[in-house]
XYZ file of C-alpha atoms in Angstrom:
703
model
C -13.635 -23.175 92.908
C -14.187 -21.149 89.425
C -11.244 -17.964 89.097
C -14.813 -16.467 87.109
C -18.399 -16.449 87.228
C -19.528 -16.589 83.834
C -22.123 -17.049 81.896
C -23.051 -20.274 81.716
C -26.340 -20.558 79.957
C -25.519 -21.554 75.993
C -27.707 -21.247 72.515
C -28.022 -24.385 71.294
C -25.697 -24.399 68.564
C -22.861 -24.270 71.380
C -24.349 -26.318 73.775
C -21.975 -28.974 72.379
C -18.662 -29.580 73.249
C -16.161 -26.786 71.722
C -13.590 -29.489 71.404
C -16.029 -31.356 68.624
C -17.863 -28.341 66.919
C -14.418 -27.166 67.079
C -13.612 -30.573 64.606
C -15.822 -29.576 62.302
C -14.205 -26.519 61.282
C -10.555 -27.194 60.767
C -8.510 -27.376 57.734
C -8.236 -31.550 58.655
C -11.333 -33.622 58.999
C -12.513 -35.308 62.300
C -10.399 -38.578 63.250
C -11.745 -41.789 65.096
C -12.727 -42.081 69.163
C -10.864 -44.535 69.286
C -11.504 -47.050 72.901
C -10.229 -50.467 73.823
C -6.886 -51.666 72.877
C -6.228 -49.443 69.696
C -7.124 -46.562 72.374
C -4.015 -47.861 74.391
C -2.040 -48.947 70.319
C -2.410 -45.156 69.373
C -1.646 -43.274 73.306
C 2.119 -45.790 73.266
C 3.154 -45.062 69.411
C 2.582 -40.881 70.151
C 4.227 -40.978 73.536
C 7.194 -42.977 71.530
C 7.005 -40.111 68.671
C 7.513 -37.602 71.533
C 9.791 -38.397 73.122
C 12.284 -39.112 69.975
C 10.731 -35.502 69.170
C 12.531 -34.521 72.280
C 15.312 -36.586 72.723
C 16.088 -34.889 69.239
C 16.349 -31.915 70.624
C 18.973 -32.291 72.403
C 20.961 -34.998 71.697
C 20.200 -35.186 67.779
C 20.690 -38.762 66.080
C 24.354 -39.196 64.354
C 23.361 -39.630 60.742
C 21.671 -36.352 60.049
C 18.000 -35.071 60.316
C 16.833 -37.047 57.635
C 17.664 -39.897 58.516
C 15.670 -38.579 61.989
C 12.920 -37.585 59.327
C 12.945 -41.561 58.336
C 11.700 -42.545 61.494
C 9.655 -39.781 62.146
C 7.237 -40.436 59.670
C 7.168 -43.751 60.047
C 5.706 -43.612 63.057
C 3.332 -40.861 62.138
C 2.104 -41.416 58.732
C 0.416 -45.215 59.785
C -1.251 -44.168 62.380
C -2.859 -41.258 60.705
C -4.531 -44.766 58.716
C -5.684 -45.746 62.558
C -6.814 -42.605 63.737
C -8.678 -41.204 60.736
C -11.856 -43.609 58.908
C -11.431 -44.061 55.465
C -14.615 -42.108 55.058
C -16.058 -43.513 51.294
C -19.429 -44.595 50.756
C -19.158 -49.067 49.985
C -21.336 -50.902 48.822
C -22.827 -53.299 51.689
C -20.874 -57.321 50.368
C -17.860 -55.463 50.032
C -17.678 -53.051 53.442
C -18.161 -56.624 55.507
C -15.060 -57.796 53.174
C -13.309 -54.737 54.253
C -14.912 -54.401 58.204
C -14.770 -58.208 58.757
C -17.712 -57.323 60.869
C -21.959 -56.505 58.950
C -23.821 -53.872 58.119
C -26.616 -52.678 60.249
C -27.876 -51.535 57.700
C -28.197 -53.527 53.547
C -27.619 -49.056 52.629
C -24.833 -47.837 51.518
C -22.788 -46.718 54.695
C -19.822 -43.520 55.617
C -17.119 -44.808 57.767
C -17.707 -42.728 60.848
C -15.467 -41.685 63.551
C -16.752 -43.391 66.370
C -15.596 -47.255 64.347
C -12.229 -48.797 65.213
C -10.062 -49.666 61.860
C -11.140 -51.748 60.048
C -8.537 -54.340 58.079
C -7.657 -52.790 55.767
C -6.843 -49.625 58.265
C -4.670 -52.009 59.471
C -3.360 -53.618 55.519
C -2.798 -49.528 54.914
C -0.483 -48.761 58.300
C 1.645 -51.599 58.347
C 2.526 -50.506 54.433
C 2.836 -47.932 56.010
C 5.299 -48.338 58.018
C 7.540 -50.752 55.696
C 7.700 -47.847 52.901
C 8.905 -45.372 55.676
C 12.069 -48.145 57.141
C 12.893 -49.047 54.505
C 15.091 -46.755 53.260
C 17.036 -47.648 56.928
C 16.766 -51.348 55.963
C 20.144 -52.887 57.017
C 20.005 -55.943 54.478
C 19.325 -56.094 50.838
C 16.530 -57.040 49.000
C 15.718 -57.508 45.593
C 18.697 -55.312 44.514
C 17.490 -53.092 47.076
C 17.974 -52.362 50.633
C 21.591 -51.852 52.521
C 21.278 -49.796 54.759
C 20.959 -45.468 55.046
C 24.446 -44.978 53.086
C 23.240 -47.387 50.444
C 20.535 -45.853 49.838
C 21.317 -42.267 49.971
C 24.476 -44.102 46.894
C 21.794 -44.792 44.585
C 19.955 -41.387 45.058
C 19.551 -40.238 41.047
C 20.299 -43.817 40.458
C 17.179 -45.787 41.944
C 17.073 -50.459 41.331
C 13.247 -51.484 40.892
C 13.370 -52.147 44.829
C 13.416 -48.468 45.438
C 11.039 -46.823 43.264
C 8.102 -49.074 44.135
C 8.651 -48.662 47.639
C 8.006 -44.853 46.908
C 5.739 -44.932 44.669
C 3.652 -47.212 47.371
C 4.810 -44.137 50.311
C 3.103 -41.856 47.666
C 0.123 -42.958 46.916
C -0.135 -43.660 51.047
C 0.299 -40.235 51.149
C -2.253 -38.906 48.647
C -4.656 -41.066 50.765
C -3.286 -40.179 54.408
C -3.993 -36.297 52.906
C -7.082 -37.274 51.731
C -8.029 -38.875 55.349
C -6.828 -35.467 57.227
C -8.125 -32.435 55.104
C -10.021 -34.175 51.760
C -9.653 -34.850 48.084
C -8.563 -31.332 47.442
C -4.600 -30.970 47.905
C -4.446 -35.424 47.062
C -5.472 -33.380 43.544
C -3.719 -30.988 43.774
C -0.483 -33.300 44.634
C -1.666 -35.316 41.466
C -1.445 -31.690 38.631
C 1.309 -31.446 39.984
C 3.370 -34.907 39.069
C 1.278 -35.179 35.971
C 2.599 -31.680 35.419
C 6.275 -32.856 35.883
C 5.881 -36.186 33.472
C 3.644 -35.352 31.520
C 5.008 -32.065 31.102
C 7.544 -33.101 27.872
C 4.491 -33.292 25.826
C 3.854 -29.956 25.516
C 4.572 -27.367 23.121
C 7.979 -26.329 23.686
C 7.118 -22.798 22.887
C 4.749 -22.472 26.668
C 6.945 -20.890 28.988
C 5.250 -23.290 31.830
C 6.946 -26.555 29.587
C 10.010 -29.333 30.116
C 12.102 -31.567 28.673
C 9.780 -33.987 31.003
C 10.973 -36.372 33.378
C 9.643 -40.065 33.623
C 8.263 -42.539 36.758
C 11.864 -43.078 38.633
C 12.981 -39.209 38.103
C 9.929 -37.549 40.061
C 10.194 -40.990 42.565
C 14.433 -40.429 43.245
C 12.933 -36.447 43.056
C 9.961 -37.081 46.181
C 12.324 -40.189 48.056
C 15.616 -39.748 47.893
C 16.182 -36.048 47.400
C 15.781 -33.308 50.793
C 13.426 -31.036 48.400
C 11.603 -34.275 48.146
C 9.305 -36.303 51.393
C 12.166 -34.724 53.481
C 12.730 -31.580 52.450
C 12.021 -27.915 54.758
C 8.118 -28.886 55.567
C 8.959 -32.012 56.223
C 11.777 -31.227 58.505
C 9.580 -28.524 60.559
C 6.267 -30.564 61.621
C 9.144 -32.987 63.303
C 10.962 -30.092 64.454
C 9.883 -27.347 65.897
C 5.322 -27.827 64.879
C 5.307 -31.329 67.362
C 7.103 -29.899 70.119
C 4.759 -26.764 70.251
C 1.645 -28.108 70.275
C 3.350 -30.029 72.378
C 3.211 -27.439 74.869
C -0.202 -26.384 73.438
C -0.921 -29.175 74.885
C 0.592 -28.811 78.392
C -0.864 -25.819 78.276
C -4.700 -26.071 77.586
C -5.053 -28.539 79.910
C -2.800 -26.835 83.009
C -6.094 -24.524 82.539
C -4.149 -21.837 80.249
C -7.009 -21.376 77.872
C -9.479 -20.545 80.816
C -7.469 -18.071 82.552
C -7.393 -15.798 79.199
C -10.942 -15.870 79.151
C -11.686 -14.558 82.143
C -8.786 -12.149 82.220
C -10.174 -10.653 79.023
C -13.312 -10.314 81.080
C -11.846 -9.328 83.683
C -10.219 -6.484 82.746
C -13.483 -4.503 80.679
C -16.289 -5.754 82.906
C -16.198 -1.971 83.758
C -16.274 -0.703 79.867
C -19.823 0.081 78.197
C -18.272 -1.959 75.133
C -16.946 -4.506 77.525
C -18.930 -7.578 75.759
C -16.638 -7.107 71.996
C -13.658 -6.126 73.861
C -13.395 -9.606 75.405
C -14.305 -11.697 72.803
C -11.536 -9.532 71.666
C -8.980 -9.852 74.070
C -9.751 -13.279 74.413
C -9.096 -14.514 70.747
C -5.783 -12.472 71.005
C -4.475 -14.388 74.422
C -6.230 -17.672 72.934
C -3.841 -17.220 69.899
C -0.400 -17.374 71.947
C -1.266 -20.854 72.806
C -3.716 -22.244 68.935
C -2.490 -22.520 66.221
C -6.021 -22.285 64.517
C -8.363 -19.853 63.740
C -11.180 -21.875 64.276
C -9.923 -23.681 67.025
C -9.991 -20.169 68.572
C -13.444 -18.586 66.977
C -15.100 -21.618 68.348
C -12.477 -21.716 71.921
C -14.057 -17.946 72.208
C -17.698 -18.360 70.773
C -18.348 -20.527 73.935
C -17.845 -19.117 76.399
C -18.698 -15.352 74.900
C -21.739 -15.429 73.385
C -24.114 -15.530 75.829
C -22.396 -12.613 77.153
C -22.484 -11.140 72.886
C -25.852 -11.855 72.911
C -27.025 -10.064 76.185
C -24.999 -7.041 74.839
C -27.867 -6.881 71.771
C -24.918 -8.077 69.598
C -27.529 -9.237 66.460
C -26.471 -12.994 65.790
C -24.574 -12.218 61.890
C -22.509 -9.554 63.756
C -21.060 -10.937 66.893
C -20.002 -14.073 64.389
C -18.366 -12.113 62.754
C -15.820 -10.142 64.834
C -15.814 -14.071 66.698
C -14.024 -15.157 63.797
C -12.109 -12.279 62.970
C -10.301 -12.493 67.019
C -9.811 -16.939 66.257
C -7.895 -15.968 63.187
C -5.683 -13.900 64.446
C -4.820 -16.385 66.581
C -2.655 -18.297 63.331
C -1.004 -14.656 63.103
C -0.183 -13.682 67.128
C 2.978 -13.905 68.712
C 4.803 -16.446 70.075
C 3.029 -19.413 68.531
C 2.161 -18.395 64.718
C 1.030 -20.972 62.686
C 3.003 -23.753 61.196
C 4.258 -21.823 58.038
C 5.486 -19.613 60.190
C 8.753 -22.518 61.364
C 9.139 -22.845 57.426
C 9.271 -19.269 56.615
C 12.143 -19.375 59.308
C 13.622 -22.327 57.246
C 13.673 -20.907 54.013
C 15.196 -17.826 54.777
C 17.425 -19.376 57.308
C 17.036 -17.126 59.871
C 15.803 -17.734 63.587
C 12.384 -17.989 64.778
C 12.169 -15.000 66.968
C 13.289 -12.736 63.517
C 10.036 -13.789 62.560
C 8.427 -12.825 65.927
C 9.991 -9.447 65.308
C 8.329 -9.704 61.504
C 4.707 -10.106 62.396
C 4.486 -8.299 65.750
C 3.622 -4.903 64.331
C 0.844 -6.519 61.911
C -0.683 -8.319 64.332
C -0.762 -4.857 66.150
C -2.548 -2.716 63.501
C -4.359 -6.204 62.881
C -5.750 -6.214 66.175
C -6.350 -2.505 66.009
C -8.350 -2.440 63.092
C -10.946 -4.798 64.729
C -11.436 -2.705 68.773
C -12.122 0.333 66.549
C -14.982 -1.597 64.825
C -16.099 -2.939 68.129
C -16.476 0.522 69.918
C -17.932 1.692 65.767
C -20.250 -1.003 66.059
C -21.449 -0.550 69.597
C -22.099 3.458 68.725
C -23.897 3.047 65.692
C -26.114 0.118 66.505
C -26.704 0.876 70.116
C -25.547 -2.449 72.129
C -26.319 -1.859 75.688
C -23.242 -2.821 78.084
C -23.757 -6.473 79.575
C -22.421 -6.048 83.206
C -19.276 -9.430 83.431
C -18.975 -11.244 86.797
C -15.648 -11.366 87.422
C -12.973 -12.142 89.799
C -10.715 -8.307 90.208
C -7.822 -8.747 86.932
C -5.894 -8.182 90.210
C -6.687 -11.381 91.659
C -6.898 -12.868 88.569
C -3.433 -12.512 87.988
C -1.933 -13.391 91.506
C -3.754 -16.865 91.593
C -3.128 -18.117 87.716
C -0.666 -14.970 85.648
C 1.824 -16.953 86.314
C 0.461 -18.685 83.007
C 1.890 -15.822 81.348
C 5.675 -17.093 82.764
C 5.353 -20.217 79.913
C 5.314 -16.943 77.573
C 7.437 -15.319 78.327
C 10.211 -17.602 78.967
C 10.000 -18.820 74.892
C 11.345 -14.700 74.328
C 12.984 -14.501 77.037
C 14.817 -18.006 74.894
C 14.667 -17.167 72.157
C 16.705 -13.651 72.830
C 19.799 -14.758 74.757
C 20.315 -17.338 71.420
C 18.763 -20.788 72.586
C 16.864 -23.163 68.723
C 13.680 -22.138 69.017
C 12.712 -25.909 69.478
C 15.403 -25.832 73.005
C 13.179 -23.086 74.076
C 9.806 -24.485 73.588
C 11.251 -27.565 75.652
C 11.718 -25.714 78.673
C 9.708 -23.733 79.110
C 7.130 -26.825 78.399
C 9.020 -27.672 80.945
C 7.614 -24.490 83.287
C 4.436 -24.978 82.792
C 4.730 -28.181 83.928
C 5.980 -27.510 87.406
C 4.034 -24.083 87.121
C 0.273 -26.266 86.881
C 1.682 -27.768 90.105
C 0.432 -23.946 91.781
C -3.039 -24.700 91.140
C -4.301 -28.060 92.267
C -7.156 -28.664 89.854
C -5.097 -28.942 86.517
C -1.611 -30.113 87.944
C -0.242 -31.528 85.239
C -0.075 -35.343 87.523
C 2.257 -38.358 85.485
C -1.640 -39.116 83.636
C -2.275 -36.833 82.953
C 1.040 -35.537 81.163
C 1.328 -38.495 79.551
C -2.436 -36.944 77.510
C -0.920 -34.285 77.245
C 2.321 -35.691 75.063
C 0.002 -37.595 73.301
C -2.798 -35.518 72.359
C -0.088 -32.614 71.537
C 1.308 -35.412 68.746
C -1.764 -36.659 67.429
C -2.869 -33.084 66.745
C 0.292 -32.877 64.374
C -0.484 -36.416 62.426
C -2.832 -34.439 59.653
C 0.065 -31.082 59.824
C 2.596 -33.791 59.239
C 1.378 -35.964 55.882
C 0.461 -32.808 54.649
C 4.742 -31.166 55.252
C 5.483 -34.399 53.867
C 3.035 -34.081 50.685
C 3.871 -30.846 49.596
C 7.380 -32.725 48.873
C 5.849 -33.358 46.034
C 4.948 -29.867 45.366
C 8.200 -28.753 46.205
C 9.878 -31.240 44.573
C 8.330 -31.257 41.292
C 8.807 -27.458 41.013
C 12.074 -27.773 41.867
C 12.977 -30.647 38.905
C 11.132 -28.436 36.117
C 12.403 -25.108 36.973
C 8.264 -24.565 37.668
C 8.573 -21.314 39.551
C 10.406 -18.707 37.617
C 8.606 -20.080 34.552
C 5.511 -19.086 36.819
C 7.329 -16.221 38.524
C 7.670 -14.623 34.943
C 3.950 -15.053 32.852
C 2.619 -13.182 36.489
C 5.268 -10.826 36.578
C 4.213 -10.381 32.668
C 0.866 -10.174 33.220
C 1.150 -6.857 35.697
C 3.096 -5.774 32.769
C 0.799 -5.735 30.236
C -0.685 -3.275 31.806
C 2.328 -0.811 32.822
C 5.393 -0.509 32.100
C 6.284 1.751 35.398
C 7.647 -0.230 37.395
C 5.134 1.009 40.984
C 1.981 0.084 39.025
C 3.759 -3.334 38.640
C 4.852 -4.476 41.572
C 1.671 -2.727 43.114
C -0.265 -4.956 39.851
C 1.368 -8.339 40.316
C 0.970 -8.683 44.260
C -2.634 -8.024 44.092
C -2.906 -10.816 41.390
C -0.350 -12.428 44.092
C -2.641 -12.211 46.209
C -5.825 -12.662 44.497
C -4.469 -16.230 43.460
C -2.869 -16.857 47.375
C -6.856 -16.221 48.598
C -8.154 -18.372 45.496
C -5.226 -20.890 46.365
C -6.086 -21.028 49.713
C -9.989 -21.747 49.416
C -9.365 -25.343 48.597
C -6.384 -26.390 51.257
C -4.925 -26.103 54.442
C -2.716 -23.343 55.292
C 0.717 -24.909 55.303
C 0.514 -26.404 51.961
C -0.902 -22.621 50.547
C 1.846 -21.184 52.166
C 4.802 -24.374 50.166
C 2.465 -23.867 47.614
C 2.652 -19.625 47.760
C 5.955 -19.548 48.494
C 7.685 -21.821 45.284
C 5.553 -20.377 42.628
C 4.494 -16.914 43.756
C 6.812 -16.159 45.778
C 10.258 -16.117 42.993
C 7.439 -12.963 41.088
C 7.729 -10.849 43.963
C 11.319 -11.411 44.537
C 12.657 -10.610 40.730
C 10.817 -7.303 41.335
C 13.086 -6.407 44.187
C 10.777 -7.451 46.711
C 13.286 -8.070 50.136
C 13.147 -12.315 51.177
C 10.558 -11.306 54.403
C 8.184 -9.026 52.804
C 7.570 -11.916 49.756
C 7.590 -14.385 52.445
C 4.619 -12.664 55.696
C 2.802 -11.527 51.918
C 2.652 -15.126 50.910
C 1.842 -16.266 54.877
C -0.796 -13.564 55.616
C -2.847 -14.100 52.423
C -2.213 -18.368 52.954
C -4.057 -17.409 56.795
C -6.646 -15.470 55.259
C -8.599 -18.729 53.830
C -10.048 -18.816 57.009
C -11.995 -15.670 57.127
C -12.231 -15.364 53.324
C -15.920 -16.266 51.238
C -16.666 -18.870 49.813
C -15.166 -21.099 52.581
C -14.173 -19.281 55.917
C -13.828 -21.583 58.265
C -13.742 -19.537 61.191
C -16.308 -17.950 60.268
C -18.883 -21.164 59.225
C -17.447 -22.033 62.601
C -18.371 -18.749 64.495
C -22.142 -19.121 62.563
C -22.251 -22.745 64.127
C -22.170 -20.639 67.459
C -23.591 -17.985 67.024
C -26.585 -19.585 64.280
C -26.313 -16.759 62.713
C -27.182 -16.364 58.702
C -24.057 -18.331 57.260
C -23.342 -15.476 55.024
C -23.694 -12.476 56.666
C -21.918 -13.804 58.713
C -18.418 -14.352 56.146
C -19.284 -10.082 55.084
C -19.322 -9.827 59.082
C -16.124 -10.414 58.617
C -14.171 -10.017 56.344
C -15.093 -6.679 57.315
C -13.883 -7.312 60.636
C -10.649 -8.490 59.392
C -9.997 -5.136 56.143
C -6.101 -4.646 58.163
C -5.483 -8.202 57.513
C -6.152 -7.465 54.047
C -4.434 -4.594 53.035
C -1.140 -3.991 55.318
C 1.386 -6.894 53.435
C 0.327 -5.108 50.350
C 1.337 -2.134 52.661
C 5.021 -3.949 53.155
C 5.190 -5.319 49.542
C 4.886 -2.033 47.187
C 6.940 0.559 48.704
C 10.433 0.454 51.149
C 8.678 2.281 53.680
C 6.528 -0.916 54.668
C 9.500 -2.476 55.841
C 8.891 -0.439 58.780
C 5.496 -2.806 59.913
C 8.803 -5.672 60.140
C 9.768 -3.933 62.882
C 12.830 -3.493 59.562
C 14.942 -0.335 58.769
C 15.634 1.716 62.124
C 13.407 2.885 64.958
C 11.968 6.058 62.754
C 10.791 3.583 59.782
C 9.138 1.596 62.138
C 7.818 4.767 63.524
C 6.608 6.534 60.560
C 4.737 3.187 58.407
C 3.602 1.804 61.541
C 2.092 5.702 63.250
C 1.076 5.933 59.464
C -1.507 2.336 58.835
C -1.994 2.595 62.367
C -4.308 6.253 60.149
C -5.241 4.119 57.435
C -6.370 1.096 59.747
C -8.854 3.706 61.703
C -10.249 5.456 58.678
C -11.165 2.659 57.322
C -12.915 1.221 60.220
C -15.249 4.212 60.228
C -15.657 4.318 56.265
C -16.603 0.640 56.932
C -18.697 1.107 59.992
C -20.202 4.347 58.847
C -19.439 5.852 62.022
C -16.874 8.551 63.937
C -16.067 7.342 67.332
C -16.876 10.682 69.644
C -18.120 12.645 66.250
C -21.862 10.731 64.890
C -22.578 9.018 61.986
C -21.057 9.067 58.620
C -22.799 9.648 55.288
C -22.161 7.458 52.399
C -19.859 10.864 50.198
C -17.848 10.708 53.690
C -17.910 7.221 53.788
C -16.576 6.784 50.092
C -13.805 9.734 51.053
C -12.341 7.732 54.088
C -11.693 4.279 51.394
C -10.003 5.979 49.085
C -8.254 8.091 52.103
C -7.063 4.387 54.105
C -6.414 3.123 51.187
C -3.912 6.498 49.489
C -2.272 6.431 52.584
C -1.756 2.604 52.857
C 0.981 3.852 49.900
C 3.649 4.511 52.728
C 5.697 7.509 49.924
C 5.738 11.161 51.308
C 2.379 11.995 48.033
C 0.238 9.947 49.299
C 0.870 10.246 52.988
C -0.024 13.657 52.329
C -3.299 13.687 50.234
C -3.885 10.512 51.992
C -4.390 13.425 55.445
C -6.297 15.289 54.076
C -8.491 13.082 52.755
C -8.907 11.326 56.074
C -9.236 15.658 57.554
C -12.522 15.891 55.215
C -13.842 13.009 55.709
C -14.114 14.096 60.245
C -15.333 17.992 58.686
C -18.284 16.666 56.700
C -18.969 14.407 59.823
C -18.799 16.762 61.639
C -20.688 19.183 59.648
C -23.064 15.887 59.478
C -23.454 15.664 63.583
C -24.305 19.692 63.516
C -26.759 19.844 60.531
C -28.488 17.083 62.023
C -28.516 18.509 65.694
C -29.915 22.268 64.030
C -32.026 19.246 62.536
C -34.035 17.716 65.807
C -31.715 14.564 64.507
C -29.979 11.786 66.606
C -27.726 13.317 69.005
C -23.835 12.429 68.011
C -22.132 10.142 70.525
C -26.088 8.199 70.955
C -26.777 4.525 69.858
C -28.433 4.477 66.309
């Protein structure tokens, strides 16, 4: 029996499998649908990788974490070539040679996601396995090999075989990135590689010039150092991300996702804005098990769009709401996006601290969306939509156990357990609790499927993290980070010599740069590049490391809703059938707090309270003032003051200025912003009275 009788009607765009639809709008490209012996091989390999990751949590390999990373990458990279198609157009004869079978038509063809691995794919998989395992090769080979210790001893003194195998791995990682994310990230890596090799030819008067590195030095930095392929990003993928992905797969198969949507519907079924509130709450709750904005958007859209349509929401407005709520999945504790784990490693703090930093901004983000939902309902004449759902208490009594593992993660982190052990224990708890629901119990076969799906879900991000080592190692070897930071600060200093203004302008320039960077590459890579290039500029201006890291994190994530790519908005438009550009603009309006809050905790010391830093008084003041700013900006953007009536253009302009001024969390700006907010409210009230005396639309009535 279903947990709730939610509407089953779907518009045509959302009639296909939500998983299939979501895969079109992820940072990574969709993989192959494998069957037969190849599927068995892939499942077996993913199980081995998953078990290795679990083993490493409780019985770490004695040779150290890098030794483990070598084996983890050796397991993952070959699977990328089997699971993801080359997706290249090839002439007929060449395609027949590569695939070993004649094409159906003489035309040019693209290797589709439904075809099996070709000969080239298998060769690349074997080459990837050899290149990854070469550092632990126990026998000498052409002056190289000799085992793990011998390989480490040759750091800075690589022999020809070392350079050759490192080059092979470099090329395979670039190809793996191209298959999983497209051409742009490999192109960015090649640019950094070219900068490292040719940087010595730049005029030495240029700030970004350096002495130059030969190819062997670059390969050594990538292949045999702690900042290259086996650096922090891959370490995070192989420890945190893979375990949290497995946890998400277990929760998904245990029915948690459906329960969260049903609970949201039950909680708001009697309210006037039930449809919008359900969509927003569903996005927040599903964010606990999903680290992807586009996937969450499609998941909640497939269920809630019919409700929103019946309530009278235009497709574009509903799409914007769904996209903004979906992107909140990457911002919401306790399972933030992959970059959050990298923050913990880069700063040397516990993951619990990162969750603490994200808590208040997440609350404020969803506050802004909820206020926008309420304003839209009154301004656009949204109708109440009857939701046929079980009562909240009945749902909680029957399936509330799905929250237990989420609370367990936070509780275990609070008592000092590592994030890896906490998530493994929470996963085991979720498996045990799944037997409370006969239709979703994780039998051995389903448990194997969850483990395999979890590992397969981390293939693309692992390749991205390993390739990010090209960027971090080049930046480290050439000193590009401090040089780029100096250029950024100099550009801001050219406009003013006032330190506060310089910091504000630097933050704005950094926000623009990060937003543009995120349009082209996945969130994880965007964060890594932003941290090594832009992070030093913020740190040089006195911004604390937590604020700088979270600033970079938020703007890397916001690429999912930033035009012209805006993957989450594109996914939402595909679900609702709405026009793309208006959907993107509505998404921006709903997600506005996420763009502004990071600026607030960077430009003023009081803003650190938004990250839970600085004691209760600072936290309460920062959260309260910023909440007022978010509310005022929601009124300015939506054109309606709840409980009063419509806001005209003058009031909306005053409100926008008030909201932005409040974000400068200092006494004088806060006082000015509060006064302006009062002026806006009085203006709306006066407009209501004038409209009422003129026989206009009564305030509070649907417009």
